[in-house]
Coordinates of C-alpha atoms in Angstrom, one line a residue:
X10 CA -9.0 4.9 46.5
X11 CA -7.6 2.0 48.5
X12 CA -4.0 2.8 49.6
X13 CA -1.6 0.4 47.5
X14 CA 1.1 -2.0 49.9
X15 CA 3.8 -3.2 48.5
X16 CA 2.2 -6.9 48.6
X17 CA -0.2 -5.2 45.8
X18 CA 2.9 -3.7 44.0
X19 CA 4.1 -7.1 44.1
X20 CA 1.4 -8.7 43.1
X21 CA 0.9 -6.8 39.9
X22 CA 4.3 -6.5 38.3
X23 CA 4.4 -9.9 37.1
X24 CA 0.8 -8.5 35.0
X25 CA 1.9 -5.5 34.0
X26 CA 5.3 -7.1 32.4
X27 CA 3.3 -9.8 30.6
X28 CA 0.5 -7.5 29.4
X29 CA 3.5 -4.8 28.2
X30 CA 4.6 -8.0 26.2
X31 CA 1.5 -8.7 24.9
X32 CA 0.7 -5.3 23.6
X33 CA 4.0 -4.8 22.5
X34 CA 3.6 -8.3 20.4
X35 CA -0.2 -7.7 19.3
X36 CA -0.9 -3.7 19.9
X37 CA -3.1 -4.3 22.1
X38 CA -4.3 -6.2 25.4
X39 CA -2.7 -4.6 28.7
X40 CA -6.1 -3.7 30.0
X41 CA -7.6 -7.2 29.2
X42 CA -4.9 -8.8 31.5
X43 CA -4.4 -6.1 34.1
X44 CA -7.5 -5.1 35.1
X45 CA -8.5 -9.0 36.5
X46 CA -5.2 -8.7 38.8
X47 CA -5.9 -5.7 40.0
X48 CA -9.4 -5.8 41.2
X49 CA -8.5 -9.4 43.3
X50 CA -6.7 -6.6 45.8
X51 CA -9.3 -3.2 45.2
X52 CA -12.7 -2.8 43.8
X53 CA -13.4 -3.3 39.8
X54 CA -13.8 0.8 39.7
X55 CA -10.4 1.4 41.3
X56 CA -8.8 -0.9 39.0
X57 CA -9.9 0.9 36.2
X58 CA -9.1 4.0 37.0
X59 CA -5.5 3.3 38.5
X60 CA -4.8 1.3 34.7
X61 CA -6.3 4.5 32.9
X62 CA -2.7 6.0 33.5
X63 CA -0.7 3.7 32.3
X64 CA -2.6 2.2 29.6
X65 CA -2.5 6.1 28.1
X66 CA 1.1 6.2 28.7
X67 CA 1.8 2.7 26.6
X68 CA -0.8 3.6 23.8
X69 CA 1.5 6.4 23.5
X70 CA 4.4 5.0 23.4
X71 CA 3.4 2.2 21.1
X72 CA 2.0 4.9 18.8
X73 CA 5.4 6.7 19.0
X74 CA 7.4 3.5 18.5
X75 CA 5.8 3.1 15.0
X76 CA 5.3 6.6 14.2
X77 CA 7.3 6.1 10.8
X78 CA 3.6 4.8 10.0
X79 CA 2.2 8.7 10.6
X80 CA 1.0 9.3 7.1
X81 CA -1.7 6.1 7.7
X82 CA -3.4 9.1 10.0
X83 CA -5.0 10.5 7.2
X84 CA -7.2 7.2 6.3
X85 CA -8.8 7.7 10.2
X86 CA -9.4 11.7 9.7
X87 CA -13.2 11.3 9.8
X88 CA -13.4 8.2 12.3
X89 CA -10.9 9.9 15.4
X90 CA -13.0 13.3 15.9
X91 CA -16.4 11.5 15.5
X92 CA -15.2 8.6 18.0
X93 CA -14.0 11.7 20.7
X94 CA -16.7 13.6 20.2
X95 CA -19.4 10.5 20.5
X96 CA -17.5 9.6 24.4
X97 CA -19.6 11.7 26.1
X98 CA -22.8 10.1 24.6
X99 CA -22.0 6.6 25.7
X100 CA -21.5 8.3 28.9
X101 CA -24.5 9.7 29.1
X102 CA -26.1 6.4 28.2
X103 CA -24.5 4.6 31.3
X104 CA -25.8 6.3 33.4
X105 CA -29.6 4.7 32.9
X106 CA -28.7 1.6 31.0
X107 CA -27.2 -1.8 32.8
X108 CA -23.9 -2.1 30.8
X109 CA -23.5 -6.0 31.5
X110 CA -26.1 -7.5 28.4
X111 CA -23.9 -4.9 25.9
X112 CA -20.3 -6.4 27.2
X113 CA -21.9 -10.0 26.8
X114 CA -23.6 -8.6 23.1
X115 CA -19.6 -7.6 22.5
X116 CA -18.7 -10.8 23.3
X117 CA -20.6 -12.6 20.8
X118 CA -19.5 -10.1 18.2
X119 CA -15.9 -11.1 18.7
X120 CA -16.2 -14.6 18.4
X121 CA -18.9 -14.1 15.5
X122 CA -16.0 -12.0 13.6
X123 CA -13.0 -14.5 14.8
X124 CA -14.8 -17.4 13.2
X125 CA -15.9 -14.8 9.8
X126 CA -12.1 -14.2 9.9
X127 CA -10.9 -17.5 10.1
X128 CA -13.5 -19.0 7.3
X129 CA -12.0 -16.9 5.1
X130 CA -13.6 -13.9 5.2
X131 CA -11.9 -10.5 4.4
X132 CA -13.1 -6.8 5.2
X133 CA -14.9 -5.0 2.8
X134 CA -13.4 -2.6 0.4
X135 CA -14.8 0.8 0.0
X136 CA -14.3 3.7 -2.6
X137 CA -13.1 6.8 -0.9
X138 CA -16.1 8.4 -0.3
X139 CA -17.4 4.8 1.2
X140 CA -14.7 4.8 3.3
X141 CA -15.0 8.0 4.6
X142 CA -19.1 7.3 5.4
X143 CA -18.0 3.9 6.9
X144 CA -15.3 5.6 9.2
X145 CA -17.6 8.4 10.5
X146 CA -20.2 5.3 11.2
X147 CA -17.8 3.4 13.1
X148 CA -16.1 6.6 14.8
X149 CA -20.0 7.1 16.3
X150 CA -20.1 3.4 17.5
X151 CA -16.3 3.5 18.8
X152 CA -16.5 6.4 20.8
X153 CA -20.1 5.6 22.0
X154 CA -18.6 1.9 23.1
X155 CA -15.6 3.5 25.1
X156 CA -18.0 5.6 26.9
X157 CA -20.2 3.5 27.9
X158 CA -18.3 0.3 29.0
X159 CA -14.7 1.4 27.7
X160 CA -14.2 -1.7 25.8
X161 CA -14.0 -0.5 22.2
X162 CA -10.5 -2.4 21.3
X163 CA -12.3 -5.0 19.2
X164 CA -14.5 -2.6 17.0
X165 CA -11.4 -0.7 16.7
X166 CA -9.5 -3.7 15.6
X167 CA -12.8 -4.7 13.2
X168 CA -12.6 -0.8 11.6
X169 CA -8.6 -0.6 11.0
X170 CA -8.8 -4.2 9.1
X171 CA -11.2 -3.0 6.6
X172 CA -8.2 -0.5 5.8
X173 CA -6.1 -2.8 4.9
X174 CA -2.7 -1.6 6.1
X175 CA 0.3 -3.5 6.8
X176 CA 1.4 -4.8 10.5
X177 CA 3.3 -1.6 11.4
X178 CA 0.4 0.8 10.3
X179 CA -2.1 -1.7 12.3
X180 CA -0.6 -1.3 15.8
X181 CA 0.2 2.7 14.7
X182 CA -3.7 3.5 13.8
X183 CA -4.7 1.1 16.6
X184 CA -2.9 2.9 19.5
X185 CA -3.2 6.3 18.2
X186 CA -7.0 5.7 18.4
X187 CA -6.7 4.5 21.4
X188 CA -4.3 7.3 23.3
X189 CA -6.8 10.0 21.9
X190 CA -9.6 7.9 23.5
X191 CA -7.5 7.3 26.8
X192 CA -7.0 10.9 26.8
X193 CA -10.8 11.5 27.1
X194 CA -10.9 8.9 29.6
X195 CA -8.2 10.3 31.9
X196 CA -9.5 13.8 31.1
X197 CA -12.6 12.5 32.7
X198 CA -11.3 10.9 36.3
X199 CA -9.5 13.9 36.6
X200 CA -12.7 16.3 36.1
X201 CA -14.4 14.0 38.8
X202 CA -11.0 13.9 41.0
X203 CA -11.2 10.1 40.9
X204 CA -7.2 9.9 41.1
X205 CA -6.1 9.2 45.0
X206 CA -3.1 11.0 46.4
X207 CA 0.1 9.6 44.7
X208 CA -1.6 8.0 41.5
X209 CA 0.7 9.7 39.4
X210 CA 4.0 8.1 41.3
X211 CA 2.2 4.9 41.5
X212 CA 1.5 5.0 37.6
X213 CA 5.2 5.6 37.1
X214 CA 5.9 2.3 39.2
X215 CA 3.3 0.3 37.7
X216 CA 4.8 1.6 34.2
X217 CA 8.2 0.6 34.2
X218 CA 8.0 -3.2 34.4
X219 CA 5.2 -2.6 31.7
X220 CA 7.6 -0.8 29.6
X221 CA 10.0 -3.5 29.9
X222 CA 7.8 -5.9 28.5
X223 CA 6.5 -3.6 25.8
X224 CA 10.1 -3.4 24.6
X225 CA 10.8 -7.0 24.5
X226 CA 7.1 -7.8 23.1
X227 CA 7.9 -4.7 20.0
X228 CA 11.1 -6.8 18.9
X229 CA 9.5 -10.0 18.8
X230 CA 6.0 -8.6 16.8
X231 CA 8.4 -7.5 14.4
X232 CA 10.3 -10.9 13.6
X233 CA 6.6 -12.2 13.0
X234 CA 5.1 -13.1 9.9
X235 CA 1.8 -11.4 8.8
X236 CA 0.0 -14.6 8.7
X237 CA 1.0 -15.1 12.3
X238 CA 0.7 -11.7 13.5
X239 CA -2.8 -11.7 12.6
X240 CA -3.3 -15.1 14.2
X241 CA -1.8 -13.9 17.8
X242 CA -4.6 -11.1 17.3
X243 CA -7.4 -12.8 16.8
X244 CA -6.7 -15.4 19.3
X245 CA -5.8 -12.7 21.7
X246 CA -9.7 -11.3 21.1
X247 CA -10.6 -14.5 21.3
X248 CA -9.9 -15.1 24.7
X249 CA -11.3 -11.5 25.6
X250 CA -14.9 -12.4 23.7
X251 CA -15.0 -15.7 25.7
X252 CA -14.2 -14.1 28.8
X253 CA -17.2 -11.7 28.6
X254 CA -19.7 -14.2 27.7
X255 CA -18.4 -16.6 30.3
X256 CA -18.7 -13.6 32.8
X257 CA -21.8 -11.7 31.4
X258 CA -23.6 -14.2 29.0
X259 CA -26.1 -15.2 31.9
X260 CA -27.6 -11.8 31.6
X261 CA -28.8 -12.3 27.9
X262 CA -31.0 -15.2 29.2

């Protein structure tokens, strides 16, 4: 892995504080705003495996900051082992499939479920035995997603609102699935000794102005309203589903 300067350090912190304050306002996003930065100074790969550490390190600590919300765990108890279990799969998959036309595919589901939101739609209610076959369902496609292309927030996202939990819960469920995903992930580079010499110190760095902003973005998500809470989230995918298009979309054509 390329050696990090301190120009690159430099250049990053301003990132990683605004991404902690976006994930601390929304739940999610530090890898959606990182990752860009960080391959302008090393290769696409690199990036991702260099954010890997810290992005498990703030799903955790977002998870632990609303861990009052720990009894919501029980309504993901089918879809979190099927969506680790299903990781390897997607992974598998990558290996002979082009991932590009599936980001771009994503990318039209997001906007296709910002605009269903927006209309006025709302998720589907399930009895508990629904539920339950709708979670294992989504756990498959989830952890096959994160495998493959490791962009699974926005089916995540899609699968928690059909639960119909309140903000708090929402950002618990949303980076506890995530941290036991991450946890796979970092699992991985470390099988394949893709961490270079000093990733661990560098993760630390790259953490704390992070941290910072994940503090600041936690108080202000909880002075929001629901309404706008859930508007900041959608716009937030938004952005993300455009992104992919405008970067993949040629593919599907």
């Amino acid at each position: 892995m390329s050696a990090l300067s301190p120009l690159f350090l430099s250049l990053v912190i301003g990132a990683l504080f605004f991404a902690g304050f976006v994930k601390g306002t929304a739940g999610f996003g530090i890898t959606l705003i990182v990752v860009p930065v960080l391959a302008l100074v090393i290769t696409p790969q690199e990036a991702i495996v260099l954010n890997s550490l810290p992005v498990l390190m703030m799903n955790i600590a977002t998870a632990v900051s609303t861990a009052r919300e720990f009894r919501e765990i029980r309504r993901v108890r089918w879809m979190l082992p099927i969506a680790i279990v299903s990781v390897p799969i997607g992974v598998k998959v990558l290996i002979w499939i082009d991932p590009e036309p599936v980001r771009a595919v994503i990318g039209v589901m997001i906007i296709f479920f910002i605009v269903m939101r927006f209309s006025g739609w709302k998720p589907p209610r399930f009895s508990e035995a629904g539920q339950n076959a709708f979670g294992v369902g989504m756990g498959a496609l989830i952890g096959f997603i994160f495998g493959m292309i490791m962009m699974p927030v926005a089916f995540i996202i899609f699968y928690v609102n059909t639960l119909g939990v309140r903000r708090e819960a929402f950002v618990f469920l949303l980076n506890t699935i995530a941290a036991a995903l991450s946890i796979i992930q970092v699992s991985t580079f470390v099988w394949h000794d893709l961490y270079a010499a000093g990733a661990w110190r560098n993760s630390v760095l790259m953490l704390l102005p992070a941290l910072a902003g994940l503090y600041i973005g936690t108080r202000f998500r909880r002075r929001l309203s629901e309404q706008i809470f859930e508007r900041l989230v959608l716009g937030l995918l938004g952005i993300a589903g455009f992104l992919l298009i405008l970067r993949y979309g040629a593919v599907l054509f």
